[in-house]
mmCIF file of C-alpha atoms in Angstrom:
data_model
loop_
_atom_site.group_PDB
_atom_site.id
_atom_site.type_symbol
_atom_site.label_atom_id
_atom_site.label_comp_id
_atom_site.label_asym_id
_atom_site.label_seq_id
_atom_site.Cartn_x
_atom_site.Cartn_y
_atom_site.Cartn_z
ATOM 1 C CA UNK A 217 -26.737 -2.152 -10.910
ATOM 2 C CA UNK A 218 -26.558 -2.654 -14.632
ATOM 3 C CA UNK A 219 -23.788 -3.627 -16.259
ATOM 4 C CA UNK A 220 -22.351 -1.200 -18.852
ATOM 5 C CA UNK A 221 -19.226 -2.571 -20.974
ATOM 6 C CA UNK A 222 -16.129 -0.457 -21.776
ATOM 7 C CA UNK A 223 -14.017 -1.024 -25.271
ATOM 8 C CA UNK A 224 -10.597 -1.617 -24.060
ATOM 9 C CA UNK A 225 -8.820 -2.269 -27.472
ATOM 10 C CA UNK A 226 -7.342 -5.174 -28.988
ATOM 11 C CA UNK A 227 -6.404 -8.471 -27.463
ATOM 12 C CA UNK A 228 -3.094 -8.050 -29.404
ATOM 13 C CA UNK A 229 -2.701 -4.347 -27.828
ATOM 14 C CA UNK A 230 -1.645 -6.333 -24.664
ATOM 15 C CA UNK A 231 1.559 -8.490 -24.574
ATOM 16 C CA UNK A 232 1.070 -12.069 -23.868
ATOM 17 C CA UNK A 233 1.873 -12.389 -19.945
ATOM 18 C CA UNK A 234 1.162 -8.695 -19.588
ATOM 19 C CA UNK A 235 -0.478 -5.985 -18.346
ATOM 20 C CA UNK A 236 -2.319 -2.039 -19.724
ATOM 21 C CA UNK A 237 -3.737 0.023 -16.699
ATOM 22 C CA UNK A 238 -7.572 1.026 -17.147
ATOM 23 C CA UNK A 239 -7.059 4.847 -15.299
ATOM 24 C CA UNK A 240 -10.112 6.235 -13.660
ATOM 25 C CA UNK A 241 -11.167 8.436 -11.421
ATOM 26 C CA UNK A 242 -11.376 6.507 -8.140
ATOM 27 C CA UNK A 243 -9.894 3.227 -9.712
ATOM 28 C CA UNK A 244 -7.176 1.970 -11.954
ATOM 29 C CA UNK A 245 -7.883 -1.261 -13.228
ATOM 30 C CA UNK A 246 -5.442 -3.632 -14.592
ATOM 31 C CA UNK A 247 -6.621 -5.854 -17.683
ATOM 32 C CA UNK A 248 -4.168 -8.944 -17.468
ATOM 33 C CA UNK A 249 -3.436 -11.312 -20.914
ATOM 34 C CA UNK A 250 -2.152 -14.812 -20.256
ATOM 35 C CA UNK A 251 -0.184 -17.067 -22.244
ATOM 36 C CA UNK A 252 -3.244 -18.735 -23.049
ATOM 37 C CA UNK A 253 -4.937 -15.723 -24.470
ATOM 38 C CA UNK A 254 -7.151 -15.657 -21.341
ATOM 39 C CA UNK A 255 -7.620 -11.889 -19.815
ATOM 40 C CA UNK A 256 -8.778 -10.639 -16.635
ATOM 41 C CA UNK A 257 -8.900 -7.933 -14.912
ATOM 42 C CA UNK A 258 -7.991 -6.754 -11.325
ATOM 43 C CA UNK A 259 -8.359 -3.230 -9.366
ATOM 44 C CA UNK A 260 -4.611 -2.234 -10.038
ATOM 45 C CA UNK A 261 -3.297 -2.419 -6.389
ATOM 46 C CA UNK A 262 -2.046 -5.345 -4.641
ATOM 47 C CA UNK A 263 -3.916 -5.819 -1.006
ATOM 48 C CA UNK A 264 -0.131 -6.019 0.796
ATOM 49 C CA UNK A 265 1.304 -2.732 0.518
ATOM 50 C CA UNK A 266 -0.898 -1.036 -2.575
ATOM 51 C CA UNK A 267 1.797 -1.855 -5.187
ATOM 52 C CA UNK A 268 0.815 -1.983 -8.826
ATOM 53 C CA UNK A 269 -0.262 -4.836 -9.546
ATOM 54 C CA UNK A 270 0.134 -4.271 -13.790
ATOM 55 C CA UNK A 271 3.774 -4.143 -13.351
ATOM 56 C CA UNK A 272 4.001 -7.558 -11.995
ATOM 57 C CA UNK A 273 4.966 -10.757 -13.334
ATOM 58 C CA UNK A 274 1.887 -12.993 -14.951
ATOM 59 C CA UNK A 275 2.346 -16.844 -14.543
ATOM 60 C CA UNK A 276 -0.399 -19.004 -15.254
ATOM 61 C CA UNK A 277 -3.918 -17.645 -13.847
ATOM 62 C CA UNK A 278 -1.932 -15.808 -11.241
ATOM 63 C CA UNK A 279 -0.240 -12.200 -10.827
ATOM 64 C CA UNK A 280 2.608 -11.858 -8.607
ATOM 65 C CA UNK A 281 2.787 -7.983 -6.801
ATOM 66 C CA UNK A 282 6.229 -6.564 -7.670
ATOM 67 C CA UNK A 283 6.876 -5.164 -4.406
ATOM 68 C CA UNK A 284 6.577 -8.197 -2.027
ATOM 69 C CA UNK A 285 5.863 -10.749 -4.159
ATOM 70 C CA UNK A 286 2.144 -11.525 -3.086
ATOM 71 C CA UNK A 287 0.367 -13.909 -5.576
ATOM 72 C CA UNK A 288 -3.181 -13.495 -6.283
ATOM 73 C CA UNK A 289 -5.478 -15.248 -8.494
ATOM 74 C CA UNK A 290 -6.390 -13.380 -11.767
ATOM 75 C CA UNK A 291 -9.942 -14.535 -11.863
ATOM 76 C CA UNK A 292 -10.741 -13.812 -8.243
ATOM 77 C CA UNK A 293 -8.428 -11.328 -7.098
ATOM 78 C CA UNK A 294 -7.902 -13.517 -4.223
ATOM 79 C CA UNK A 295 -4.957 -13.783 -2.246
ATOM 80 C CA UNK A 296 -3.118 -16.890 -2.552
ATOM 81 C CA UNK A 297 -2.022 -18.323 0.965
ATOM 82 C CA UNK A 298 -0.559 -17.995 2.785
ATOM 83 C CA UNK A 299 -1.700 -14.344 2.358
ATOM 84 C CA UNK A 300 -4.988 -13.621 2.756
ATOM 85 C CA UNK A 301 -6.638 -10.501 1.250
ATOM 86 C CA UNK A 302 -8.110 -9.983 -2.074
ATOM 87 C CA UNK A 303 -8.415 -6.969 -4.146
ATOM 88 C CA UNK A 304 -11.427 -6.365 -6.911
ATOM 89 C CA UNK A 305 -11.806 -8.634 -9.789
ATOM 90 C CA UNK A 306 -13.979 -6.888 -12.732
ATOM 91 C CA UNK A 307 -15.912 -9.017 -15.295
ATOM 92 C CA UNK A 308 -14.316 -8.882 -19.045
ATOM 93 C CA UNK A 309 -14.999 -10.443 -22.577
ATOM 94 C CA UNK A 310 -13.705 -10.976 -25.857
ATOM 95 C CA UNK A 311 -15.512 -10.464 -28.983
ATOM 96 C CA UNK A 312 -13.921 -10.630 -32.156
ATOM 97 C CA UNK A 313 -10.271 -10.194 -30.657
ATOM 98 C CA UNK A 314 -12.016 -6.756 -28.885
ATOM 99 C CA UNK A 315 -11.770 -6.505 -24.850
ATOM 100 C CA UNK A 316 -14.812 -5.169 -23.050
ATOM 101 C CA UNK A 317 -14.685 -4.857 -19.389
ATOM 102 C CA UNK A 318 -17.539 -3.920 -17.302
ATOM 103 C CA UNK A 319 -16.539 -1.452 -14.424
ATOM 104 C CA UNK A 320 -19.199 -3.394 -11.885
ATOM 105 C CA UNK A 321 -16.361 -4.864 -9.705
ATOM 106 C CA UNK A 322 -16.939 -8.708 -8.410
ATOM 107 C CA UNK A 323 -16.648 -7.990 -4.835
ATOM 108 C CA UNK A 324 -17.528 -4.459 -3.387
ATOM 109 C CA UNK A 325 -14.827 -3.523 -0.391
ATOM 110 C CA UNK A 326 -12.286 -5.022 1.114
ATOM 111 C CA UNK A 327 -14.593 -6.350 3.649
ATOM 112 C CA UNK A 328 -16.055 -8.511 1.435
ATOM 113 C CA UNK A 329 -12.541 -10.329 0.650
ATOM 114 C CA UNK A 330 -11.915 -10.976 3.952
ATOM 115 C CA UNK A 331 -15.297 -12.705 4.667
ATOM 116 C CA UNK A 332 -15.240 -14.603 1.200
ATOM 117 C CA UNK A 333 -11.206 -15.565 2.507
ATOM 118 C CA UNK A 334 -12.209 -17.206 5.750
ATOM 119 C CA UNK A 335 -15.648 -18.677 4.939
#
């Protein structure tokens, strides 16, 4: 599948250690900023219980879920253990302070977490 980049907006539109929500048809996406002007982003529901993962708190490379407090890896959408589960990590860039995300997702189900999790 080719890979077709989205404009997102500005790197500035996006609080340092926060979140904007992506919303599509099947799929919200959450594009993450860190402190370090890193971004990422992540399908916008935590693995747990399906909370939203934009309206949780951003510490280093990691996201914790609002609801129960789940931690998950930015880049990888990973599950940090003790939990294990994952949800979809999509590819972004910056070019001249712009964010482009590509809507091909990293992983592909669910399934594919769980495998990657216990290999």
């Amino acid at each position: 599948m080719s890979q077709t980049w989205i404009k997102v907006g500005a790197l500035d539109d996006i609080p340092r250690l926060g979140a904007r929500v992506i919303r599509g048809p099947r799929v919200n996406i959450a594009v993450f900023r860190t402190g370090n002007d890193e971004v990422f982003a992540l399908e916008d529901r935590c693995p747990h219980k399906g909370g939203p993962l934009s309206q949780g708190i951003v510490f280093g490379r990691r996201v914790a879920c609002p609801l129960h407090e789940w931690v998950l890896e930015l880049k990888t959408g990973d599950a940090v253990a003790p939990d294990i589960g994952c949800t979809r990590a999509y590819p972004v860039r910056i070019d001249d302070g712009i964010i482009w995300l590509s809507l091909v997702a990293q992983r592909r189900s669910a399934a594919d977490c769980v495998s990657a999790v216990s290999a």
